[in-house]
Amino acid sequence: MSATPQKNRATRRVLAAAAGLATVGALVAAMPAGAHDRGNGHGHGNGHKPRTVDVQLLSFNDLHGNLEPPAGSAGNVSETQPDGTVKAIPAGGVEYLATSLRTARKGNPYSVTAAGGDMVGASPLLSGLFHDEPTIEALNGLDLDVTAVGNHEFDEGAAELARLQNGGCHPVEGCYEKGKKFKGADFPYLAANVTKEKTGRPLLKPYTVWKKNGVKIGFIGVTLEGTPDIVTANGVKGLKFHDEVETINKYARELDRKGVKSIVALIHEGGAPASTSYNYDCDSPGAGDGISGPIVDIAKGITPKVDALVTGHTHQAYVCTVPDPSGKPRMVTSASSFGKLYTDTTLTYDRRTKDIVRTSVKSANHVVTRDQAKATDMTRLIDRWNKLAAPIAGKPQGWISADINGRGSTAPEKPLGNVIADAQLEGLSPADKGGAEVAFMNPGGIRADLVHKASGSEGDGVVTYGEAFTVQPFTNMMNVVDLTGAQLVTALQQQVSGSNEASPKILQVSKGLTYTLDLTKSGADRVVADTIKLNGEAIDPARTYRVAMNEFLAGGGDGFAALGEGTNKLVGASDLDLFNAYLAAHSTAAAPLAPPATDRITVIQ
């Protein structure tokens, strides 16, 4: 999902772009072959082989370094019961994901595991503190065969992505474990639609071919073309992002010419099904049913040579069919996020045509439940990295009286969004800190809930550094800028218009700013301009206001071009530092912080 990109923690990990692209230059040559022979059964020997063979495709997406089960409502999946009620099921965590995948592979001699991007980035402290090395190590242990890049794979730039692929210790922080060098991913990262500006050559391998006993399946991986709009400029410096459909069609033709007729596209872009339940029948014919969003037009444009689409980015769960350009139904799947689901798709491979029998493709999402046995190798991995993180992760930052929902809230105005915006305003309102009068927070940058129940031994209600980091893992520096009232109004309208019209991004606002959001209207009119007030006074279009926001928004990220027009910039502390300072100032064990009221945005539906 669109979010503030991860920068650097204490050392501000801005890697030199020039060095980055030099490092990446050698990437394609150093990539693993990708033709894994990981089936867990045996072939048919030299005797008679049946005409078709069922290939099991296991897939997931948007793990975001969630090695431990996500806390609070962000760790639930919705399941519609036979009586129509919806039940929340706790899910996720790589200890359980590993068990689920290994169990699913049993009895399937032809099994391949693929992912739809955003394996890393916006990660909890356990992975993020170590530049996501723990997650790559876990994915190696999960026997992942291939993944597309997502937008978050670019959070720390091309050089860091190259390091995640090829291994080697961090250029600034070195090796984290004595005597151990980071090995990198033993699966290929695919980025077919990302090229280097200077040479026009692909940044990474565009595709890979999985082979077993004569069965060949090609995988093409792309991220969303709009990646530069949702990642900081440093992360995508020197790179060009191309149209998803044109790119996939180009490489599908190339694979076809090479005799690879069975092709799966891994696309870090997605849609929104009509229901948030993972077991919703996406192909039910009722009014308003089905799926909407960017993936629909992408799916309709991708050549019929491609047999199935594994998607991601929107953190939704769906198993849908969308017609290809020839009108034939084709499977389009997504498995929510954070390792809470996996998709099991059966691809029937015809040995004579070397193609998938599309009419027989079957697919379903399955919950990664937490009532199954944990994979002991993943438990050991988590324990090992937790020991390294403990001195930082366990420090108390404040106290809360109940859950304060951010990621888990579906409302336009989120309780945790209000806390974060208020923290930014309070920290940057003193004259010498920027003189901020109002603060904005992008909703995609809120990565978790603050959960009252203890995550470790700290006790209920204690917010640890690790928990605060999981909410705001990017450590973006804060900016305070001058904007006119007219620019402020335009920025609020950009929440629901332009690139955000189809999928609004509602900014979280600090106390004192109020307005009405009328969702019965369309486009910019959904923000009722004459209701926008600051401390009870109408916004004056001609007046200059001091506005606080993170550097991602201040760069015009997430479609907020008006916020990128700020002048007289002052750079303040990081968003995480301000958040922790606010928790310390506004809570004690005896007087914990309560969830704030959500009464700043009046919503008409």
XYZ file of C-alpha atoms in Angstrom:
605
model
C 0.000 0.000 0.000
C 1.122 3.489 -0.576
C 3.083 4.642 2.360
C 5.836 6.843 3.532
C 9.013 5.213 2.341
C 11.521 3.844 4.711
C 14.599 6.001 5.018
C 17.178 5.599 7.603
C 16.985 5.051 11.282
C 19.594 6.704 13.494
C 22.169 6.944 10.731
C 19.785 8.173 7.993
C 20.408 5.483 5.439
C 20.545 7.605 2.330
C 22.755 5.602 0.022
C 24.567 7.410 -2.770
C 22.603 6.881 -5.944
C 25.692 6.747 -8.110
C 27.226 3.998 -6.004
C 23.836 2.336 -5.968
C 23.534 2.057 -9.703
C 27.127 0.936 -10.018
C 26.371 -1.881 -7.564
C 23.258 -2.821 -9.456
C 25.132 -2.888 -12.751
C 26.519 -6.309 -11.939
C 23.183 -7.554 -10.660
C 21.808 -9.444 -13.629
C 24.995 -11.466 -14.028
C 25.028 -12.335 -10.340
C 21.373 -13.372 -10.127
C 20.475 -16.958 -9.271
C 19.290 -19.007 -12.206
C 15.811 -19.322 -10.757
C 15.240 -22.732 -12.323
C 14.674 -24.429 -9.005
C 13.946 -28.111 -8.781
C 12.130 -27.956 -5.491
C 9.223 -30.318 -6.065
C 8.626 -32.527 -3.068
C 7.801 -35.711 -4.979
C 9.225 -37.805 -7.788
C 8.813 -37.739 -11.543
C 7.412 -40.600 -13.556
C 10.824 -41.899 -14.577
C 11.387 -42.851 -18.199
C 8.116 -44.704 -18.569
C 4.819 -43.400 -19.894
C 4.061 -39.876 -18.739
C 0.469 -38.703 -18.538
C -0.515 -35.955 -20.990
C -1.183 -33.441 -18.193
C 0.394 -32.764 -14.822
C -1.006 -30.590 -12.048
C 1.403 -27.881 -10.892
C 0.688 -26.356 -7.491
C 1.299 -22.592 -7.373
C 1.471 -21.271 -3.798
C 1.564 -17.481 -3.503
C 1.433 -14.599 -1.049
C 2.163 -10.867 -1.101
C 2.871 -7.775 1.022
C 4.644 -9.526 3.893
C 6.351 -6.237 4.894
C 8.803 -7.989 7.198
C 6.070 -9.220 9.561
C 7.974 -12.195 10.943
C 5.980 -12.230 14.181
C 2.165 -12.357 14.083
C 0.799 -8.818 13.540
C -0.738 -7.416 16.733
C -4.333 -6.244 17.177
C -6.889 -5.925 14.402
C -4.143 -5.696 11.756
C -3.481 -9.379 12.497
C -7.018 -10.564 11.703
C -8.658 -11.801 8.521
C -12.416 -11.612 7.947
C -14.315 -14.826 7.204
C -17.973 -14.904 6.196
C -19.818 -17.702 8.026
C -22.591 -19.874 6.493
C -25.223 -17.744 8.289
C -23.824 -14.552 6.705
C -22.116 -13.200 9.807
C -18.456 -12.198 9.601
C -15.862 -13.603 11.987
C -12.385 -12.186 12.676
C -9.668 -14.861 12.684
C -6.181 -14.118 14.084
C -3.644 -15.025 11.394
C -0.086 -14.572 10.183
C 3.461 -14.915 11.445
C 6.196 -16.757 9.530
C 6.267 -19.621 12.049
C 2.732 -20.432 10.917
C 3.200 -19.425 7.275
C 6.080 -21.897 6.993
C 3.927 -24.686 8.468
C 1.003 -23.804 6.164
C 3.157 -23.835 3.026
C 4.975 -27.034 3.974
C 1.693 -28.785 4.758
C 0.157 -27.591 1.476
C 3.129 -28.921 -0.538
C 2.721 -32.483 0.771
C 1.572 -34.831 -1.965
C 2.282 -32.255 -4.687
C 5.444 -33.283 -6.535
C 5.180 -30.200 -8.759
C 4.968 -27.212 -6.407
C 6.282 -23.696 -6.956
C 6.032 -20.771 -4.504
C 5.841 -17.185 -5.756
C 5.225 -13.762 -4.219
C 3.709 -10.493 -5.398
C 6.142 -7.940 -3.955
C 6.605 -5.820 -0.814
C 8.271 -8.669 1.030
C 10.293 -6.024 2.882
C 9.929 -2.355 3.771
C 7.679 -0.649 6.331
C 8.743 -3.562 8.508
C 8.414 -3.974 12.284
C 11.555 -3.325 14.316
C 12.582 -7.007 14.395
C 13.267 -6.840 10.644
C 13.523 -3.103 9.964
C 16.298 -2.481 12.482
C 18.492 -4.876 10.490
C 17.607 -3.570 7.027
C 15.280 -6.554 6.505
C 18.027 -9.181 6.498
C 15.910 -11.329 8.880
C 13.020 -11.353 6.384
C 15.193 -12.394 3.440
C 16.600 -15.178 5.618
C 13.059 -16.281 6.517
C 11.936 -16.249 2.867
C 14.911 -18.440 1.981
C 13.737 -20.836 4.687
C 10.178 -20.750 3.317
C 11.560 -22.030 -0.019
C 10.272 -19.027 -1.945
C 11.086 -19.612 -5.629
C 10.501 -16.136 -7.051
C 9.007 -12.727 -6.257
C 8.232 -9.509 -8.060
C 9.590 -6.289 -6.600
C 7.049 -4.015 -4.931
C 7.302 -0.290 -4.333
C 8.731 -0.891 -0.843
C 11.675 -2.824 -2.230
C 12.860 0.613 -3.430
C 12.519 2.371 -0.053
C 16.269 2.382 0.536
C 17.294 2.669 -3.106
C 18.665 0.455 -5.867
C 21.960 -0.339 -4.122
C 20.197 -1.735 -1.065
C 17.862 -3.789 -3.254
C 20.944 -5.200 -4.983
C 22.379 -6.118 -1.569
C 19.177 -7.895 -0.539
C 19.458 -9.956 -3.728
C 23.200 -10.624 -3.762
C 24.167 -10.493 -0.089
C 26.990 -8.717 1.690
C 26.990 -6.747 4.916
C 25.399 -3.296 5.149
C 27.691 -0.558 3.745
C 27.239 1.665 6.824
C 26.308 -0.642 9.680
C 28.344 -3.664 8.657
C 27.555 -7.237 9.700
C 25.049 -7.730 12.510
C 26.252 -11.122 13.725
C 29.901 -11.823 14.468
C 31.471 -14.086 11.900
C 28.319 -14.149 9.737
C 28.015 -12.490 6.369
C 24.522 -11.837 4.980
C 23.977 -14.250 2.084
C 21.177 -12.453 0.252
C 18.091 -13.956 -1.365
C 18.379 -17.407 -2.910
C 15.335 -16.607 -5.072
C 15.269 -14.044 -7.903
C 13.649 -10.641 -7.492
C 12.000 -9.753 -10.818
C 11.560 -6.156 -12.027
C 10.650 -6.337 -15.709
C 9.303 -2.776 -15.894
C 12.175 -1.036 -14.058
C 15.100 0.179 -16.169
C 18.189 2.288 -15.531
C 17.780 5.815 -16.926
C 21.323 6.025 -18.267
C 21.427 2.739 -20.172
C 17.764 1.770 -20.616
C 18.708 -1.714 -19.423
C 16.589 -3.652 -16.906
C 17.575 -3.128 -13.276
C 16.957 -6.799 -12.407
C 15.967 -9.936 -14.251
C 12.605 -9.400 -16.013
C 11.619 -13.067 -15.806
C 12.702 -16.506 -14.689
C 11.719 -20.024 -15.767
C 10.878 -22.698 -13.195
C 11.616 -26.213 -14.429
C 10.943 -29.717 -13.171
C 10.979 -32.986 -15.116
C 10.382 -31.192 -18.416
C 7.620 -28.950 -17.029
C 8.472 -25.278 -17.621
C 6.633 -22.243 -16.227
C 7.792 -18.699 -16.873
C 7.327 -15.961 -14.277
C 7.358 -12.266 -15.242
C 7.525 -9.763 -12.364
C 6.523 -6.069 -12.383
C 5.800 -3.377 -9.830
C 3.216 -0.655 -10.299
C 4.145 1.991 -12.848
C 3.312 4.663 -10.258
C 6.055 3.548 -7.847
C 7.881 6.939 -8.074
C 4.717 8.663 -6.777
C 4.755 6.651 -3.537
C 8.485 6.324 -2.820
C 10.856 9.166 -1.963
C 12.973 10.561 -4.791
C 16.163 9.040 -3.323
C 14.650 5.556 -3.486
C 13.999 5.676 -7.239
C 16.856 7.942 -8.338
C 18.235 6.963 -11.728
C 15.377 4.552 -12.471
C 12.439 4.548 -14.904
C 9.181 2.674 -14.307
C 7.215 1.479 -17.331
C 3.654 0.458 -18.196
C 2.762 -2.884 -16.603
C 0.712 -4.245 -19.523
C 3.179 -3.312 -22.286
C 6.077 -4.764 -20.287
C 4.375 -8.066 -19.465
C 3.197 -8.492 -23.058
C 6.719 -7.824 -24.374
C 8.331 -10.469 -22.149
C 5.474 -12.940 -22.664
C 6.285 -12.803 -26.399
C 9.954 -13.370 -25.615
C 9.190 -16.379 -23.397
C 6.825 -17.754 -26.041
C 9.578 -17.514 -28.680
C 11.849 -19.455 -26.325
C 9.289 -22.248 -26.115
C 7.935 -21.333 -22.673
C 4.160 -21.434 -23.205
C 3.025 -21.509 -19.547
C 3.395 -18.041 -18.036
C 2.416 -16.465 -14.687
C 2.597 -12.692 -14.141
C 3.568 -11.434 -10.665
C 2.198 -7.890 -10.441
C 2.628 -5.531 -7.497
C -0.647 -3.765 -8.183
C -4.125 -4.787 -7.132
C -7.783 -4.125 -6.652
C -10.583 -4.000 -4.125
C -13.173 -6.792 -3.945
C -16.743 -5.907 -2.993
C -16.275 -7.749 0.331
C -13.302 -7.763 2.696
C -13.918 -11.424 3.598
C -11.184 -13.658 2.221
C -13.741 -16.331 1.276
C -15.970 -13.951 -0.710
C -17.057 -15.332 -4.076
C -15.536 -12.671 -6.298
C -17.306 -14.045 -9.365
C -20.815 -13.844 -7.897
C -23.001 -11.979 -10.373
C -24.907 -9.580 -8.073
C -25.008 -5.816 -8.517
C -21.922 -4.211 -6.998
C -20.149 -7.569 -6.735
C -16.749 -8.463 -8.116
C -13.560 -6.452 -8.029
C -12.603 -2.872 -8.917
C -9.356 -0.944 -9.044
C -6.276 -0.716 -11.282
C -5.751 -4.470 -11.622
C -8.979 -4.910 -13.610
C -7.827 -2.857 -16.612
C -4.328 -4.315 -16.334
C -5.730 -7.867 -16.395
C -7.937 -7.054 -19.381
C -4.905 -5.788 -21.322
C -2.417 -8.581 -20.648
C -1.907 -11.009 -23.520
C -3.729 -14.376 -23.388
C -0.256 -15.975 -23.426
C -0.229 -15.285 -19.653
C -2.169 -17.972 -17.769
C -2.592 -16.501 -14.274
C -1.963 -13.245 -12.380
C -0.617 -13.099 -8.818
C -1.166 -9.557 -7.532
C -0.682 -7.413 -4.414
C -0.215 -3.834 -3.162
C -3.795 -3.203 -1.958
C -3.518 -5.670 0.950
C -6.851 -7.204 -0.078
C -7.855 -10.865 -0.354
C -9.429 -12.076 -3.590
C -9.624 -14.970 -6.018
C -11.362 -13.617 -9.113
C -11.565 -14.287 -12.803
C -11.148 -11.338 -15.145
C -11.474 -11.883 -18.925
C -8.286 -11.653 -20.977
C -8.288 -9.709 -24.303
C -9.717 -12.751 -26.098
C -12.622 -12.924 -23.637
C -11.423 -16.058 -21.835
C -11.637 -15.995 -18.027
C -8.256 -15.830 -16.271
C -7.431 -16.168 -12.575
C -6.383 -13.027 -10.656
C -5.438 -13.563 -7.003
C -4.179 -11.690 -3.945
C -3.551 -12.988 -0.424
C -4.185 -10.005 1.864
C -0.945 -8.978 3.637
C 1.496 -9.718 6.468
C 1.480 -13.481 5.743
C -2.107 -13.886 6.981
C -3.215 -15.843 3.898
C -1.691 -17.878 1.119
C -3.225 -18.747 -2.244
C -3.192 -22.303 -3.573
C -3.695 -22.421 -7.351
C -3.738 -25.572 -9.460
C -2.263 -25.069 -12.929
C -2.905 -28.059 -15.209
C 0.098 -28.312 -17.540
C -0.289 -30.022 -20.925
C 2.985 -31.739 -21.806
C 2.164 -31.779 -25.523
C 1.320 -28.078 -25.943
C 3.567 -27.027 -23.009
C 0.735 -24.711 -21.994
C -1.706 -24.435 -19.090
C -5.197 -25.840 -19.694
C -6.912 -22.628 -18.668
C -10.385 -24.151 -18.204
C -9.065 -26.332 -15.375
C -7.278 -23.629 -13.328
C -8.570 -23.695 -9.745
C -7.619 -21.357 -6.926
C -8.498 -20.578 -3.306
C -7.160 -18.479 -0.432
C -6.363 -20.199 2.860
C -5.927 -18.691 6.332
C -2.516 -18.966 7.992
C -4.083 -19.861 11.330
C -2.246 -19.583 14.615
C -3.654 -22.838 16.036
C -1.257 -25.003 14.005
C 2.247 -26.083 14.998
C 4.970 -23.463 14.695
C 7.880 -24.161 12.346
C 10.796 -24.582 14.751
C 13.393 -23.198 12.312
C 11.392 -19.955 12.053
C 11.034 -19.792 15.858
C 14.823 -20.076 16.165
C 15.308 -17.348 13.535
C 12.929 -14.969 15.340
C 14.519 -15.672 18.733
C 18.004 -15.050 17.348
C 17.134 -11.635 15.878
C 14.965 -10.680 18.860
C 17.989 -11.100 21.138
C 19.922 -8.636 18.968
C 17.007 -6.166 18.899
C 16.058 -6.461 22.591
C 18.204 -3.638 24.030
C 16.422 -1.152 21.764
C 13.029 -2.805 21.230
C 11.956 -3.244 24.849
C 12.398 0.339 26.106
C 9.045 1.766 27.361
C 7.946 4.973 25.607
C 4.544 5.548 27.209
C 1.263 4.029 28.354
C -2.186 3.638 26.761
C -5.528 2.787 28.372
C -6.943 0.807 25.413
C -6.164 -0.106 21.795
C -5.594 2.974 19.628
C -6.320 1.824 16.091
C -4.423 3.024 13.033
C -3.847 0.375 10.385
C -6.778 -1.637 11.669
C -9.228 1.271 11.374
C -11.236 1.531 8.165
C -12.613 5.000 9.018
C -11.307 8.069 7.134
C -10.213 9.592 10.453
C -8.257 7.104 12.557
C -7.676 7.495 16.323
C -3.968 6.772 15.931
C -3.796 9.193 13.003
C -4.998 11.942 15.325
C -2.368 11.053 17.941
C 0.418 11.090 15.331
C -0.703 14.411 13.790
C -1.032 15.973 17.256
C 2.450 14.736 18.156
C 3.853 16.385 15.033
C 2.047 19.657 15.696
C 3.117 19.768 19.344
C 6.742 19.015 18.556
C 6.994 21.551 15.734
C 4.779 24.411 16.940
C 7.437 26.244 19.019
C 8.820 29.177 17.019
C 12.355 27.757 17.039
C 11.085 24.344 15.844
C 9.184 25.694 12.831
C 6.122 27.476 14.227
C 3.694 24.870 12.868
C -0.027 25.712 13.024
C -1.344 22.468 11.573
C 0.067 18.986 10.801
C -0.832 16.379 8.165
C -0.029 12.649 8.236
C -0.484 10.325 5.246
C -2.652 7.296 6.164
C -0.395 4.799 4.357
C 2.465 5.702 6.682
C 0.585 4.344 9.721
C 1.661 0.713 9.598
C 0.036 -0.814 12.717
C -2.238 -0.238 15.710
C -1.094 0.619 19.233
C -2.264 -2.466 21.106
C -3.018 -2.500 24.847
C -2.189 -6.182 25.347
C 1.489 -6.777 26.074
C 3.565 -8.074 23.156
C 6.285 -9.345 25.497
C 7.135 -9.042 29.176
C 6.577 -5.277 29.379
C 3.020 -5.516 30.782
C -0.354 -4.516 29.363
C -0.713 -0.895 28.281
C 3.026 -0.233 27.948
C 4.113 1.100 24.551
C 7.645 -0.093 23.814
C 10.081 1.429 21.325
C 9.589 -1.624 19.135
C 5.806 -1.117 19.107
C 6.134 2.602 18.333
C 8.609 1.781 15.558
C 6.167 -0.742 14.063
C 3.572 2.064 13.805
C 6.043 4.490 12.161
C 8.920 2.448 10.717
C 10.180 4.872 8.068
C 11.907 7.370 10.346
C 11.108 10.195 7.936
C 12.383 13.612 8.851
C 9.687 16.206 9.523
C 9.367 19.410 7.494
C 7.588 22.661 8.344
C 6.747 24.804 5.306
C 4.787 27.887 4.256
C 1.575 27.159 2.329
C -1.197 29.586 1.414
C -4.745 28.911 2.511
C -5.595 28.275 -1.147
C -2.859 25.606 -1.340
C -4.160 24.020 1.876
C -7.658 23.759 0.430
C -6.268 22.287 -2.805
C -4.254 19.722 -0.825
C -7.358 18.571 1.045
C -9.218 18.296 -2.280
C -6.363 16.175 -3.676
C -7.288 13.524 -1.090
C -10.308 12.634 -3.239
C -9.418 13.840 -6.747
C -6.753 13.354 -9.401
C -4.750 10.185 -8.794
C -6.617 9.681 -5.501
C -10.155 9.961 -6.929
C -10.800 6.225 -7.329
C -9.128 5.301 -4.026
C -9.141 8.301 -1.659
C -6.187 8.912 0.662
C -7.576 10.815 3.642
C -4.874 12.762 5.466
C -4.849 12.544 9.246
C -5.092 16.081 10.648
C -3.993 17.704 13.889
C -6.422 19.134 16.426
C -7.994 22.436 15.446
C -8.478 21.577 11.765
C -12.064 20.595 10.922
C -14.037 20.071 7.717
C -16.830 18.035 6.114
C -16.149 15.114 3.751
C -19.244 14.458 1.624
C -18.810 11.041 0.019
C -22.123 11.341 -1.848
C -20.397 13.838 -4.168
C -17.615 13.153 -6.671
C -14.035 14.329 -7.113
C -12.758 17.433 -5.352
C -16.333 18.421 -4.411
C -16.252 15.697 -1.761
C -14.236 18.087 0.387
C -16.755 20.830 1.230
C -14.484 23.864 0.876
C -16.503 26.345 2.941
C -16.456 24.007 5.965
C -12.642 23.963 6.284
C -11.678 25.753 9.489
C -8.588 26.083 11.643
C -9.317 26.722 15.324
C -12.862 27.729 14.396
C -11.880 30.253 11.732
C -12.406 29.759 8.007
C -9.214 29.180 6.042
C -8.119 32.445 4.401
C -6.979 31.652 0.821
C -4.521 34.567 0.818
C -2.968 33.967 4.245
C 0.251 31.989 4.751
C 0.132 29.050 7.173
C 3.009 27.061 8.693
C 2.319 23.393 7.977
C 4.091 20.332 9.416
C 4.358 17.044 7.509
C 6.884 14.296 6.859
C 9.404 14.681 4.037
C 7.457 12.252 1.844
C 4.342 14.471 1.821
C 6.490 17.602 1.612
C 7.876 16.153 -1.629
C 4.364 15.905 -3.071
C 4.096 12.150 -2.451
C 0.834 10.167 -2.670
C -0.648 12.588 -5.206
C -0.464 15.664 -2.939
C 1.195 18.023 -5.411
C -0.036 21.081 -3.477
C 1.899 19.997 -0.375
C 5.041 19.850 -2.525
C 4.713 23.586 -3.256
C 5.736 24.637 0.261
C 8.432 27.279 0.766
C 10.612 28.474 3.650
C 11.271 24.863 4.725
C 12.612 23.973 8.138
C 13.714 20.364 8.748
C 12.772 19.050 12.187
C 13.154 15.847 14.160
C 12.035 12.480 12.775
C 8.375 11.447 12.882
C 9.233 8.564 15.240
C 11.102 10.837 17.661
C 8.130 13.228 17.831
C 5.714 10.318 18.325
C 7.770 8.903 21.200
C 8.207 12.349 22.792
C 4.426 12.847 22.698
C 3.792 9.469 24.343
C 6.292 10.337 27.094
C 4.746 13.774 27.684
C 1.102 12.671 27.691
C 1.060 9.371 29.559
C 2.143 7.745 32.794
C 1.418 4.341 34.268
C -1.191 5.999 36.519
C -2.625 8.229 33.775
C -2.302 6.374 30.443
C -3.167 7.977 27.102
C -6.759 7.225 26.062
C -7.883 6.804 22.439
C -8.790 10.311 21.206
C -12.189 11.258 19.813
C -12.462 11.202 16.031
C -14.445 14.393 15.469
C -12.238 16.453 13.169
C -13.637 15.193 9.872
C -17.426 15.109 9.547
C -18.244 12.338 7.073
C -21.462 12.284 5.002
C -22.065 8.939 3.289
